[in-house]
PDB file of C-alpha atoms in Angstrom:
ATOM      1  CA  UNK A   1      96.369  90.689  89.397  1.00 86.00           C
ATOM      2  CA  UNK A   2     100.066  89.978  88.898  1.00 95.00           C
ATOM      3  CA  UNK A   3     102.723  91.042  91.392  1.00 95.00           C
ATOM      4  CA  UNK A   4     103.955  93.570  88.819  1.00 97.00           C
ATOM      5  CA  UNK A   5     100.462  95.073  88.500  1.00 96.00           C
ATOM      6  CA  UNK A   6     100.130  95.214  92.297  1.00 96.00           C
ATOM      7  CA  UNK A   7     103.406  97.119  92.582  1.00 97.00           C
ATOM      8  CA  UNK A   8     102.490  99.487  89.751  1.00 98.00           C
ATOM      9  CA  UNK A   9      99.192 100.194  91.532  1.00 98.00           C
ATOM     10  CA  UNK A  10     101.199 101.229  94.637  1.00 96.00           C
ATOM     11  CA  UNK A  11     103.374 103.568  92.547  1.00 98.00           C
ATOM     12  CA  UNK A  12     100.367 105.109  90.804  1.00 98.00           C
ATOM     13  CA  UNK A  13      98.645 105.619  94.160  1.00 97.00           C
ATOM     14  CA  UNK A  14     101.715 107.359  95.602  1.00 97.00           C
ATOM     15  CA  UNK A  15     101.942 109.557  92.504  1.00 97.00           C
ATOM     16  CA  UNK A  16      98.283 110.509  92.886  1.00 97.00           C
ATOM     17  CA  UNK A  17      98.444 111.058  96.668  1.00 96.00           C
ATOM     18  CA  UNK A  18     101.472 113.327  96.377  1.00 95.00           C
ATOM     19  CA  UNK A  19     100.285 115.149  93.242  1.00 96.00           C
ATOM     20  CA  UNK A  20     103.538 114.476  91.378  1.00 97.00           C
ATOM     21  CA  UNK A  21     101.951 114.636  87.913  1.00 97.00           C
ATOM     22  CA  UNK A  22     103.670 111.537  86.531  1.00 98.00           C
ATOM     23  CA  UNK A  23     101.997 109.705  83.665  1.00 97.00           C
ATOM     24  CA  UNK A  24     100.914 106.113  84.157  1.00 97.00           C
ATOM     25  CA  UNK A  25     102.931 105.196  81.059  1.00 97.00           C
ATOM     26  CA  UNK A  26     106.129 106.609  82.554  1.00 98.00           C
ATOM     27  CA  UNK A  27     105.553 104.783  85.839  1.00 98.00           C
ATOM     28  CA  UNK A  28     105.010 101.453  84.044  1.00 98.00           C
ATOM     29  CA  UNK A  29     108.056 101.969  81.804  1.00 98.00           C
ATOM     30  CA  UNK A  30     110.348 102.834  84.726  1.00 98.00           C
ATOM     31  CA  UNK A  31     109.033  99.838  86.683  1.00 98.00           C
ATOM     32  CA  UNK A  32     109.773  97.529  83.741  1.00 97.00           C
ATOM     33  CA  UNK A  33     113.260  98.984  83.360  1.00 96.00           C
ATOM     34  CA  UNK A  34     114.102  98.195  86.986  1.00 96.00           C
ATOM     35  CA  UNK A  35     113.260  94.524  86.545  1.00 95.00           C
ATOM     36  CA  UNK A  36     113.124  92.237  89.569  1.00 96.00           C
ATOM     37  CA  UNK A  37     114.516  94.883  91.940  1.00 94.00           C
ATOM     38  CA  UNK A  38     110.981  96.249  92.371  1.00 96.00           C
ATOM     39  CA  UNK A  39     109.994  93.038  94.193  1.00 96.00           C
ATOM     40  CA  UNK A  40     112.705  93.314  96.865  1.00 94.00           C
ATOM     41  CA  UNK A  41     111.621  95.306  99.923  1.00 90.00           C
ATOM     42  CA  UNK A  42     115.023  97.002 100.271  1.00 91.00           C
ATOM     43  CA  UNK A  43     115.917  97.714  96.647  1.00 93.00           C
ATOM     44  CA  UNK A  44     112.396  98.855  95.761  1.00 96.00           C
ATOM     45  CA  UNK A  45     112.762 101.939  97.972  1.00 96.00           C
ATOM     46  CA  UNK A  46     115.166 104.864  98.197  1.00 95.00           C
ATOM     47  CA  UNK A  47     116.474 106.027 101.565  1.00 92.00           C
ATOM     48  CA  UNK A  48     116.682 109.799 101.506  1.00 87.00           C
ATOM     49  CA  UNK A  49     118.847 109.909 104.624  1.00 90.00           C
ATOM     50  CA  UNK A  50     121.553 107.556 103.310  1.00 90.00           C
ATOM     51  CA  UNK A  51     124.291 109.423 101.422  1.00 92.00           C
ATOM     52  CA  UNK A  52     125.506 106.174  99.820  1.00 95.00           C
ATOM     53  CA  UNK A  53     122.001 105.576  98.465  1.00 93.00           C
ATOM     54  CA  UNK A  54     121.880 109.082  97.013  1.00 95.00           C
ATOM     55  CA  UNK A  55     125.234 108.469  95.301  1.00 96.00           C
ATOM     56  CA  UNK A  56     123.819 105.276  93.805  1.00 95.00           C
ATOM     57  CA  UNK A  57     120.804 107.153  92.436  1.00 97.00           C
ATOM     58  CA  UNK A  58     123.073 109.843  91.023  1.00 98.00           C
ATOM     59  CA  UNK A  59     125.669 107.549  89.453  1.00 97.00           C
ATOM     60  CA  UNK A  60     123.546 104.620  88.290  1.00 97.00           C
ATOM     61  CA  UNK A  61     120.433 106.485  87.246  1.00 97.00           C
ATOM     62  CA  UNK A  62     121.047 110.160  86.565  1.00 98.00           C
ATOM     63  CA  UNK A  63     124.497 109.800  85.023  1.00 98.00           C
ATOM     64  CA  UNK A  64     124.494 106.306  83.490  1.00 97.00           C
ATOM     65  CA  UNK A  65     120.824 105.867  82.533  1.00 96.00           C
ATOM     66  CA  UNK A  66     119.750 109.435  81.806  1.00 98.00           C
ATOM     67  CA  UNK A  67     123.152 110.521  80.470  1.00 97.00           C
ATOM     68  CA  UNK A  68     123.415 113.654  82.603  1.00 98.00           C
ATOM     69  CA  UNK A  69     126.682 115.332  83.548  1.00 97.00           C
ATOM     70  CA  UNK A  70     127.720 115.201  87.197  1.00 97.00           C
ATOM     71  CA  UNK A  71     127.249 118.430  89.072  1.00 96.00           C
ATOM     72  CA  UNK A  72     125.596 120.008  92.101  1.00 97.00           C
ATOM     73  CA  UNK A  73     122.259 120.208  90.261  1.00 98.00           C
ATOM     74  CA  UNK A  74     122.011 116.404  90.364  1.00 98.00           C
ATOM     75  CA  UNK A  75     122.409 116.315  94.149  1.00 97.00           C
ATOM     76  CA  UNK A  76     119.907 119.164  94.465  1.00 98.00           C
ATOM     77  CA  UNK A  77     117.398 117.281  92.291  1.00 98.00           C
ATOM     78  CA  UNK A  78     117.714 114.139  94.422  1.00 97.00           C
ATOM     79  CA  UNK A  79     117.177 116.215  97.571  1.00 96.00           C
ATOM     80  CA  UNK A  80     114.164 117.872  95.925  1.00 97.00           C
ATOM     81  CA  UNK A  81     112.735 114.443  95.059  1.00 97.00           C
ATOM     82  CA  UNK A  82     113.129 113.353  98.677  1.00 96.00           C
ATOM     83  CA  UNK A  83     111.214 116.438  99.836  1.00 96.00           C
ATOM     84  CA  UNK A  84     108.492 115.939  97.186  1.00 95.00           C
ATOM     85  CA  UNK A  85     107.961 112.354  98.346  1.00 95.00           C
ATOM     86  CA  UNK A  86     108.048 113.408 102.003  1.00 93.00           C
ATOM     87  CA  UNK A  87     111.160 113.389 104.155  1.00 87.00           C
ATOM     88  CA  UNK A  88     109.400 111.316 106.818  1.00 89.00           C
ATOM     89  CA  UNK A  89     107.832 108.970 104.242  1.00 91.00           C
ATOM     90  CA  UNK A  90     109.525 105.581 104.654  1.00 90.00           C
ATOM     91  CA  UNK A  91     108.080 104.330 101.358  1.00 92.00           C
ATOM     92  CA  UNK A  92     109.881 106.399  98.769  1.00 96.00           C
ATOM     93  CA  UNK A  93     109.495 103.920  95.927  1.00 97.00           C
ATOM     94  CA  UNK A  94     112.464 103.802  93.576  1.00 97.00           C
ATOM     95  CA  UNK A  95     110.139 103.720  90.561  1.00 98.00           C
ATOM     96  CA  UNK A  96     108.425 106.939  91.648  1.00 98.00           C
ATOM     97  CA  UNK A  97     111.715 108.665  92.507  1.00 98.00           C
ATOM     98  CA  UNK A  98     113.260 107.681  89.161  1.00 98.00           C
ATOM     99  CA  UNK A  99     110.142 108.652  87.193  1.00 98.00           C
ATOM    100  CA  UNK A 100     110.032 112.042  88.931  1.00 98.00           C
ATOM    101  CA  UNK A 101     113.727 112.649  88.221  1.00 98.00           C
ATOM    102  CA  UNK A 102     113.306 111.613  84.573  1.00 98.00           C
ATOM    103  CA  UNK A 103     110.435 114.092  84.253  1.00 98.00           C
ATOM    104  CA  UNK A 104     112.357 116.858  86.030  1.00 98.00           C
ATOM    105  CA  UNK A 105     115.248 116.545  83.584  1.00 98.00           C
ATOM    106  CA  UNK A 106     113.000 116.132  80.527  1.00 97.00           C
ATOM    107  CA  UNK A 107     114.166 112.575  79.869  1.00 97.00           C
ATOM    108  CA  UNK A 108     110.775 110.837  79.700  1.00 96.00           C
ATOM    109  CA  UNK A 109     111.463 110.028  76.042  1.00 95.00           C
ATOM    110  CA  UNK A 110     114.039 107.446  77.163  1.00 95.00           C
ATOM    111  CA  UNK A 111     111.076 105.447  78.437  1.00 93.00           C
ATOM    112  CA  UNK A 112     108.691 105.903  75.512  1.00 85.00           C
ATOM    113  CA  UNK A 113     108.032 103.096  73.084  1.00 66.00           C
TER     114      UNK A 113
END
């Protein structure tokens, strides 16, 4: 099994354990879009307690990638994602967070073939 497949298996397991309802196809597509960052222990996870990290998710993913307009609903969605993945969970995988946010905002089509 490749390193990519091993990581995707972790993301699928987290999705299943938490009952997030993300499709395997969306998880794989988001993982591919993040490139080598999924292999780095730090960049592969999102820290829900770090305001700078939340700004990065908002600006680089929600606004730039998904094309959403800045507003309080983006911050609320990030906070909701952190709760969904478990506030005490230290392994909030970026792929799972991004896939959940894409689904929440109805932007899964950006990741379809």
